[in-house]
PDB file of C-alpha atoms in Angstrom:
ATOM      1  CA  GLU A 192    -106.618 -44.873 109.058  1.00 80.00           C
ATOM      2  CA  LEU A 193    -107.196 -46.849 105.885  1.00 85.00           C
ATOM      3  CA  LYS A 194    -109.541 -45.103 103.455  1.00 91.00           C
ATOM      4  CA  VAL A 195    -111.057 -46.592 100.332  1.00 94.00           C
ATOM      5  CA  GLU A 196    -112.520 -44.366  97.661  1.00 96.00           C
ATOM      6  CA  GLN A 197    -114.543 -45.480  94.693  1.00 97.00           C
ATOM      7  CA  ASN A 198    -115.563 -43.495  91.683  1.00 96.00           C
ATOM      8  CA  PRO A 199    -117.898 -42.913  90.233  1.00 96.00           C
ATOM      9  CA  LEU A 200    -120.485 -43.465  92.966  1.00 96.00           C
ATOM     10  CA  PHE A 201    -123.267 -43.621  90.404  1.00 96.00           C
ATOM     11  CA  LEU A 202    -122.955 -44.873  86.852  1.00 94.00           C
ATOM     12  CA  SER A 203    -125.688 -45.063  84.260  1.00 95.00           C
ATOM     13  CA  MET A 204    -124.665 -46.696  81.035  1.00 92.00           C
ATOM     14  CA  GLN A 205    -126.207 -48.156  77.914  1.00 94.00           C
ATOM     15  CA  GLU A 206    -126.184 -51.808  77.051  1.00 95.00           C
ATOM     16  CA  GLY A 207    -123.245 -52.719  74.882  1.00 96.00           C
ATOM     17  CA  LYS A 208    -120.971 -49.976  76.169  1.00 96.00           C
ATOM     18  CA  ASN A 209    -117.716 -50.312  78.104  1.00 96.00           C
ATOM     19  CA  TYR A 210    -116.801 -48.555  81.294  1.00 95.00           C
ATOM     20  CA  THR A 211    -114.374 -48.681  84.218  1.00 97.00           C
ATOM     21  CA  ILE A 212    -114.937 -48.292  87.951  1.00 97.00           C
ATOM     22  CA  TYR A 213    -111.984 -47.105  90.010  1.00 98.00           C
ATOM     23  CA  CYS A 214    -110.980 -47.974  93.560  1.00 97.00           C
ATOM     24  CA  ASN A 215    -108.233 -46.026  95.315  1.00 96.00           C
ATOM     25  CA  TYR A 216    -106.954 -46.789  98.788  1.00 95.00           C
ATOM     26  CA  SER A 217    -104.783 -44.820 101.154  1.00 93.00           C
ATOM     27  CA  THR A 218    -102.254 -47.243 102.632  1.00 88.00           C
ATOM     28  CA  THR A 219    -100.161 -50.079 101.319  1.00 84.00           C
ATOM     29  CA  SER A 220    -102.087 -53.275 100.749  1.00 81.00           C
ATOM     30  CA  ASP A 221    -101.426 -56.371  98.712  1.00 76.00           C
ATOM     31  CA  ARG A 222    -104.955 -57.681  98.651  1.00 86.00           C
ATOM     32  CA  LEU A 223    -108.141 -56.271  97.284  1.00 93.00           C
ATOM     33  CA  TYR A 224    -111.626 -57.679  96.900  1.00 94.00           C
ATOM     34  CA  TRP A 225    -114.543 -56.829  94.660  1.00 96.00           C
ATOM     35  CA  TYR A 226    -118.109 -57.576  95.688  1.00 96.00           C
ATOM     36  CA  ARG A 227    -121.489 -57.186  94.067  1.00 97.00           C
ATOM     37  CA  GLN A 228    -124.703 -56.327  95.906  1.00 95.00           C
ATOM     38  CA  ASP A 229    -128.176 -56.473  94.406  1.00 94.00           C
ATOM     39  CA  PRO A 230    -130.935 -54.371  96.004  1.00 89.00           C
ATOM     40  CA  GLY A 231    -132.078 -55.867  99.292  1.00 85.00           C
ATOM     41  CA  LYS A 232    -129.559 -58.678  99.009  1.00 89.00           C
ATOM     42  CA  SER A 233    -126.284 -59.547 100.622  1.00 90.00           C
ATOM     43  CA  LEU A 234    -122.808 -59.222  99.138  1.00 94.00           C
ATOM     44  CA  GLU A 235    -121.483 -61.664  96.581  1.00 95.00           C
ATOM     45  CA  SER A 236    -117.750 -62.111  96.104  1.00 94.00           C
ATOM     46  CA  LEU A 237    -116.562 -61.379  92.565  1.00 96.00           C
ATOM     47  CA  PHE A 238    -112.773 -61.215  92.657  1.00 95.00           C
ATOM     48  CA  VAL A 239    -109.859 -61.582  95.048  1.00 92.00           C
ATOM     49  CA  LEU A 240    -106.671 -59.819  93.890  1.00 93.00           C
ATOM     50  CA  LEU A 241    -103.584 -60.760  95.869  1.00 88.00           C
ATOM     51  CA  SER A 242    -100.567 -59.290  94.120  1.00 85.00           C
ATOM     52  CA  ASN A 243     -99.354 -56.333  92.118  1.00 85.00           C
ATOM     53  CA  GLY A 244    -100.388 -56.704  88.507  1.00 87.00           C
ATOM     54  CA  ALA A 245    -103.046 -59.303  89.269  1.00 89.00           C
ATOM     55  CA  VAL A 246    -105.780 -59.478  86.674  1.00 94.00           C
ATOM     56  CA  LYS A 247    -108.900 -61.596  86.888  1.00 95.00           C
ATOM     57  CA  GLN A 248    -111.796 -61.927  84.481  1.00 97.00           C
ATOM     58  CA  GLU A 249    -115.238 -63.402  84.782  1.00 95.00           C
ATOM     59  CA  GLY A 250    -117.629 -62.936  81.900  1.00 96.00           C
ATOM     60  CA  ARG A 251    -117.979 -59.237  81.098  1.00 96.00           C
ATOM     61  CA  LEU A 252    -116.087 -58.124  84.216  1.00 97.00           C
ATOM     62  CA  MET A 253    -112.332 -57.778  84.550  1.00 98.00           C
ATOM     63  CA  ALA A 254    -110.529 -56.599  87.673  1.00 97.00           C
ATOM     64  CA  SER A 255    -106.932 -55.500  88.046  1.00 96.00           C
ATOM     65  CA  LEU A 256    -104.669 -54.357  90.858  1.00 95.00           C
ATOM     66  CA  ASP A 257    -101.764 -51.907  90.887  1.00 94.00           C
ATOM     67  CA  THR A 258    -100.391 -51.913  94.412  1.00 91.00           C
ATOM     68  CA  LYS A 259     -97.814 -49.225  93.665  1.00 92.00           C
ATOM     69  CA  ALA A 260    -100.509 -46.797  92.576  1.00 93.00           C
ATOM     70  CA  ARG A 261    -102.866 -48.135  95.271  1.00 94.00           C
ATOM     71  CA  LEU A 262    -105.472 -48.550  92.579  1.00 95.00           C
ATOM     72  CA  SER A 263    -107.798 -51.256  91.391  1.00 96.00           C
ATOM     73  CA  THR A 264    -110.091 -51.117  88.410  1.00 97.00           C
ATOM     74  CA  LEU A 265    -113.214 -53.044  87.520  1.00 98.00           C
ATOM     75  CA  HIS A 266    -113.762 -52.952  83.780  1.00 98.00           C
ATOM     76  CA  ILE A 267    -117.135 -53.705  82.270  1.00 97.00           C
ATOM     77  CA  THR A 268    -117.221 -54.874  78.679  1.00 96.00           C
ATOM     78  CA  ALA A 269    -120.375 -54.691  76.543  1.00 95.00           C
ATOM     79  CA  ALA A 270    -122.658 -54.106  79.510  1.00 94.00           C
ATOM     80  CA  VAL A 271    -125.934 -55.975  79.832  1.00 95.00           C
ATOM     81  CA  HIS A 272    -128.913 -55.205  82.066  1.00 95.00           C
ATOM     82  CA  ASP A 273    -128.093 -58.099  84.401  1.00 95.00           C
ATOM     83  CA  LEU A 274    -124.971 -56.278  85.528  1.00 96.00           C
ATOM     84  CA  SER A 275    -127.065 -53.588  87.197  1.00 97.00           C
ATOM     85  CA  ALA A 276    -126.087 -53.680  90.886  1.00 97.00           C
ATOM     86  CA  THR A 277    -123.868 -51.917  93.398  1.00 97.00           C
ATOM     87  CA  TYR A 278    -120.195 -52.851  93.232  1.00 97.00           C
ATOM     88  CA  PHE A 279    -117.913 -52.532  96.228  1.00 97.00           C
ATOM     89  CA  CYS A 280    -114.184 -52.809  96.553  1.00 96.00           C
ATOM     90  CA  ALA A 281    -112.625 -53.726  99.886  1.00 94.00           C
ATOM     91  CA  VAL A 282    -109.038 -53.691 101.092  1.00 91.00           C
ATOM     92  CA  GLU A 283    -107.070 -55.505 103.814  1.00 78.00           C
ATOM     93  CA  LYS A 284    -109.387 -56.662 106.568  1.00 72.00           C
ATOM     94  CA  LEU A 285    -112.350 -55.817 104.399  1.00 80.00           C
ATOM     95  CA  VAL A 286    -112.523 -52.043 104.710  1.00 88.00           C
ATOM     96  CA  PHE A 287    -115.120 -51.166 102.092  1.00 93.00           C
ATOM     97  CA  GLY A 288    -115.560 -48.263  99.746  1.00 94.00           C
ATOM     98  CA  LYS A 289    -118.913 -46.521  99.454  1.00 94.00           C
ATOM     99  CA  GLY A 290    -119.846 -48.526  96.395  1.00 96.00           C
ATOM    100  CA  THR A 291    -120.648 -47.740  92.778  1.00 97.00           C
ATOM    101  CA  LYS A 292    -124.289 -48.077  91.846  1.00 96.00           C
ATOM    102  CA  LEU A 293    -124.382 -49.257  88.256  1.00 96.00           C
ATOM    103  CA  THR A 294    -127.504 -49.026  86.138  1.00 96.00           C
ATOM    104  CA  VAL A 295    -127.434 -50.506  82.661  1.00 96.00           C
ATOM    105  CA  ASN A 296    -130.164 -49.165  80.421  1.00 93.00           C
ATOM    106  CA  PRO A 297    -131.518 -50.884  77.304  1.00 86.00           C
TER     107      PRO A 297
ATOM    108  CA  GLU B 290    -121.934 -76.199 101.225  1.00 61.00           C
ATOM    109  CA  ALA B 291    -124.227 -74.241 103.498  1.00 78.00           C
ATOM    110  CA  GLY B 292    -123.706 -70.501 103.607  1.00 92.00           C
ATOM    111  CA  VAL B 293    -123.545 -68.057 106.485  1.00 96.00           C
ATOM    112  CA  ALA B 294    -126.803 -68.170 108.413  1.00 96.00           C
ATOM    113  CA  GLN B 295    -128.205 -65.157 110.211  1.00 97.00           C
ATOM    114  CA  SER B 296    -131.327 -64.590 112.235  1.00 97.00           C
ATOM    115  CA  PRO B 297    -133.646 -62.885 112.524  1.00 97.00           C
ATOM    116  CA  ARG B 298    -134.009 -61.432 109.027  1.00 96.00           C
ATOM    117  CA  TYR B 299    -135.965 -58.426 110.225  1.00 97.00           C
ATOM    118  CA  LYS B 300    -136.391 -56.732 113.578  1.00 98.00           C
ATOM    119  CA  ILE B 301    -138.300 -53.636 114.643  1.00 98.00           C
ATOM    120  CA  ILE B 302    -137.722 -52.264 118.133  1.00 98.00           C
ATOM    121  CA  GLU B 303    -138.283 -49.051 120.005  1.00 98.00           C
ATOM    122  CA  LYS B 304    -135.370 -46.870 120.978  1.00 97.00           C
ATOM    123  CA  ARG B 305    -133.768 -47.769 124.282  1.00 97.00           C
ATOM    124  CA  GLN B 306    -134.775 -51.421 123.877  1.00 98.00           C
ATOM    125  CA  SER B 307    -132.212 -54.158 123.435  1.00 98.00           C
ATOM    126  CA  VAL B 308    -131.785 -56.532 120.531  1.00 98.00           C
ATOM    127  CA  ALA B 309    -129.566 -59.479 119.645  1.00 98.00           C
ATOM    128  CA  PHE B 310    -128.524 -60.952 116.324  1.00 98.00           C
ATOM    129  CA  TRP B 311    -127.210 -64.433 115.721  1.00 97.00           C
ATOM    130  CA  CYS B 312    -124.749 -65.715 113.136  1.00 97.00           C
ATOM    131  CA  ASN B 313    -123.647 -69.217 112.213  1.00 97.00           C
ATOM    132  CA  PRO B 314    -120.628 -69.095 109.895  1.00 96.00           C
ATOM    133  CA  ILE B 315    -119.650 -71.569 107.218  1.00 94.00           C
ATOM    134  CA  SER B 316    -118.305 -74.728 108.801  1.00 92.00           C
ATOM    135  CA  GLY B 317    -114.572 -74.562 109.340  1.00 90.00           C
ATOM    136  CA  HIS B 318    -114.265 -70.822 108.863  1.00 92.00           C
ATOM    137  CA  ALA B 319    -112.014 -69.419 111.551  1.00 92.00           C
ATOM    138  CA  THR B 320    -112.630 -65.745 110.892  1.00 92.00           C
ATOM    139  CA  LEU B 321    -115.961 -64.080 111.533  1.00 94.00           C
ATOM    140  CA  TYR B 322    -116.933 -60.467 110.880  1.00 95.00           C
ATOM    141  CA  TRP B 323    -119.863 -58.287 111.865  1.00 97.00           C
ATOM    142  CA  TYR B 324    -120.655 -55.319 109.656  1.00 97.00           C
ATOM    143  CA  GLN B 325    -123.147 -52.493 109.863  1.00 97.00           C
ATOM    144  CA  GLN B 326    -124.525 -51.266 106.539  1.00 95.00           C
ATOM    145  CA  ILE B 327    -126.583 -48.113 106.606  1.00 94.00           C
ATOM    146  CA  LEU B 328    -128.822 -47.595 103.585  1.00 90.00           C
ATOM    147  CA  GLY B 329    -126.858 -46.296 100.621  1.00 87.00           C
ATOM    148  CA  GLN B 330    -123.445 -46.821 102.222  1.00 90.00           C
ATOM    149  CA  GLY B 331    -120.746 -49.447 102.200  1.00 92.00           C
ATOM    150  CA  PRO B 332    -120.493 -51.989 105.007  1.00 94.00           C
ATOM    151  CA  LYS B 333    -118.628 -50.760 108.077  1.00 94.00           C
ATOM    152  CA  LEU B 334    -116.651 -53.301 110.069  1.00 93.00           C
ATOM    153  CA  LEU B 335    -117.790 -53.517 113.681  1.00 96.00           C
ATOM    154  CA  ILE B 336    -115.802 -56.463 114.961  1.00 96.00           C
ATOM    155  CA  GLN B 337    -113.608 -59.270 113.658  1.00 93.00           C
ATOM    156  CA  PHE B 338    -113.017 -62.575 115.420  1.00 94.00           C
ATOM    157  CA  GLN B 339    -110.330 -65.135 114.778  1.00 91.00           C
ATOM    158  CA  ASN B 340    -111.708 -68.334 116.303  1.00 89.00           C
ATOM    159  CA  ASN B 341    -113.076 -67.062 119.614  1.00 86.00           C
ATOM    160  CA  GLY B 342    -110.633 -64.179 120.015  1.00 92.00           C
ATOM    161  CA  VAL B 343    -111.241 -60.554 119.009  1.00 94.00           C
ATOM    162  CA  VAL B 344    -108.866 -59.305 116.307  1.00 91.00           C
ATOM    163  CA  ASP B 345    -110.346 -55.849 115.777  1.00 91.00           C
ATOM    164  CA  ASP B 346    -113.175 -54.067 117.542  1.00 95.00           C
ATOM    165  CA  SER B 347    -111.910 -50.534 117.058  1.00 92.00           C
ATOM    166  CA  GLN B 348    -115.139 -49.336 115.430  1.00 92.00           C
ATOM    167  CA  LEU B 349    -117.530 -51.088 117.779  1.00 96.00           C
ATOM    168  CA  PRO B 350    -119.466 -48.583 119.938  1.00 95.00           C
ATOM    169  CA  LYS B 351    -118.660 -50.422 123.112  1.00 95.00           C
ATOM    170  CA  ASP B 352    -120.962 -48.365 125.294  1.00 96.00           C
ATOM    171  CA  ARG B 353    -123.948 -50.023 123.627  1.00 97.00           C
ATOM    172  CA  PHE B 354    -122.715 -52.806 121.337  1.00 98.00           C
ATOM    173  CA  SER B 355    -121.243 -56.111 122.410  1.00 98.00           C
ATOM    174  CA  ALA B 356    -120.364 -59.294 120.581  1.00 97.00           C
ATOM    175  CA  GLU B 357    -119.165 -62.714 121.483  1.00 96.00           C
ATOM    176  CA  ARG B 358    -118.139 -65.868 119.735  1.00 95.00           C
ATOM    177  CA  LEU B 359    -118.159 -68.647 122.227  1.00 82.00           C
ATOM    178  CA  LYS B 360    -116.402 -71.857 121.226  1.00 85.00           C
ATOM    179  CA  GLY B 361    -115.185 -70.182 118.049  1.00 83.00           C
ATOM    180  CA  VAL B 362    -118.284 -71.002 116.010  1.00 92.00           C
ATOM    181  CA  ASP B 363    -121.581 -69.115 116.385  1.00 96.00           C
ATOM    182  CA  SER B 364    -121.610 -65.458 117.262  1.00 97.00           C
ATOM    183  CA  THR B 365    -124.082 -62.999 118.702  1.00 98.00           C
ATOM    184  CA  LEU B 366    -124.129 -59.224 118.376  1.00 98.00           C
ATOM    185  CA  LYS B 367    -126.120 -57.248 120.921  1.00 98.00           C
ATOM    186  CA  ILE B 368    -127.228 -53.638 121.083  1.00 98.00           C
ATOM    187  CA  GLN B 369    -128.356 -52.224 124.395  1.00 97.00           C
ATOM    188  CA  PRO B 370    -129.870 -49.667 124.450  1.00 97.00           C
ATOM    189  CA  ALA B 371    -130.696 -49.074 120.806  1.00 97.00           C
ATOM    190  CA  LYS B 372    -130.730 -45.622 119.236  1.00 97.00           C
ATOM    191  CA  LEU B 373    -132.522 -44.413 116.131  1.00 97.00           C
ATOM    192  CA  GLU B 374    -129.209 -44.193 114.262  1.00 97.00           C
ATOM    193  CA  ASP B 375    -128.648 -47.914 114.775  1.00 98.00           C
ATOM    194  CA  SER B 376    -131.225 -48.606 112.068  1.00 98.00           C
ATOM    195  CA  ALA B 377    -129.261 -50.527 109.461  1.00 97.00           C
ATOM    196  CA  VAL B 378    -128.594 -53.964 108.049  1.00 96.00           C
ATOM    197  CA  TYR B 379    -126.240 -56.024 110.182  1.00 98.00           C
ATOM    198  CA  LEU B 380    -124.190 -58.407 108.098  1.00 97.00           C
ATOM    199  CA  CYS B 381    -122.205 -61.360 109.293  1.00 97.00           C
ATOM    200  CA  ALA B 382    -119.413 -62.782 107.162  1.00 95.00           C
ATOM    201  CA  SER B 383    -116.885 -65.565 107.546  1.00 94.00           C
ATOM    202  CA  SER B 384    -113.663 -66.644 105.890  1.00 91.00           C
ATOM    203  CA  LEU B 385    -111.245 -69.515 106.141  1.00 87.00           C
ATOM    204  CA  TYR B 386    -108.243 -67.518 107.288  1.00 74.00           C
ATOM    205  CA  ARG B 387    -107.651 -63.947 108.369  1.00 64.00           C
ATOM    206  CA  ARG B 388    -105.578 -63.031 105.321  1.00 66.00           C
ATOM    207  CA  ASN B 389    -105.850 -63.535 101.621  1.00 64.00           C
ATOM    208  CA  THR B 390    -109.194 -65.219 101.424  1.00 77.00           C
ATOM    209  CA  GLU B 391    -112.508 -63.734 100.522  1.00 85.00           C
ATOM    210  CA  ALA B 392    -115.301 -63.465 103.025  1.00 90.00           C
ATOM    211  CA  PHE B 393    -118.736 -64.932 102.463  1.00 93.00           C
ATOM    212  CA  PHE B 394    -121.685 -62.911 103.661  1.00 95.00           C
ATOM    213  CA  GLY B 395    -124.986 -63.898 105.200  1.00 96.00           C
ATOM    214  CA  GLN B 396    -128.325 -62.376 104.190  1.00 94.00           C
ATOM    215  CA  GLY B 397    -128.192 -59.870 107.007  1.00 96.00           C
ATOM    216  CA  THR B 398    -130.605 -58.657 109.667  1.00 97.00           C
ATOM    217  CA  ARG B 399    -132.501 -55.482 108.863  1.00 97.00           C
ATOM    218  CA  LEU B 400    -132.966 -53.522 112.086  1.00 98.00           C
ATOM    219  CA  THR B 401    -135.410 -50.659 112.344  1.00 98.00           C
ATOM    220  CA  VAL B 402    -135.371 -48.585 115.518  1.00 98.00           C
ATOM    221  CA  VAL B 403    -138.484 -46.429 115.999  1.00 97.00           C
TER     222      VAL B 403
END
């Protein structure tokens, strides 16, 4: 059974700081997705990573995929309050992790 | 382009009643997913359709949940009879192909079973 683990599950950080969210998965996969969810809202697609070594960046967020290590990272650079949300990774046929609730404090 | 449409947005029912949710995917999207998201958790896949065929329903509680996608477009998810633990948001998503493309999610239906 495919398992997806994210850590940390909760992250409180200050504006301007950098941090990384980790996503580990249990079986071989060559595709990984990152989504964002705001409270009471649906999921918004952020990144689709389709090969080993894939790196994608959008604004202050950068995602990478290491299929050999079965690991993806979502790096946040110089966080701003607007990034506060829950971030999910998903693997294969969209098996989701539990999410990382990010709070960016002034 | 129009997004994934779901209705109703909210539903409150008593336990043992039945309920149905409707989803209209993005035009041209062959793959349709139904997810259950309990508060504070990640979405859990219930069923995946490719056109009007079921690809994966391994986590669908088939004694009470059913889903169909007639004509490979709209889909309905039904719960009968509902239990208290079915209280959750039910999300529908669609994608162009089964592999390698992201899924786009609807706003969801928030179900409360009392």
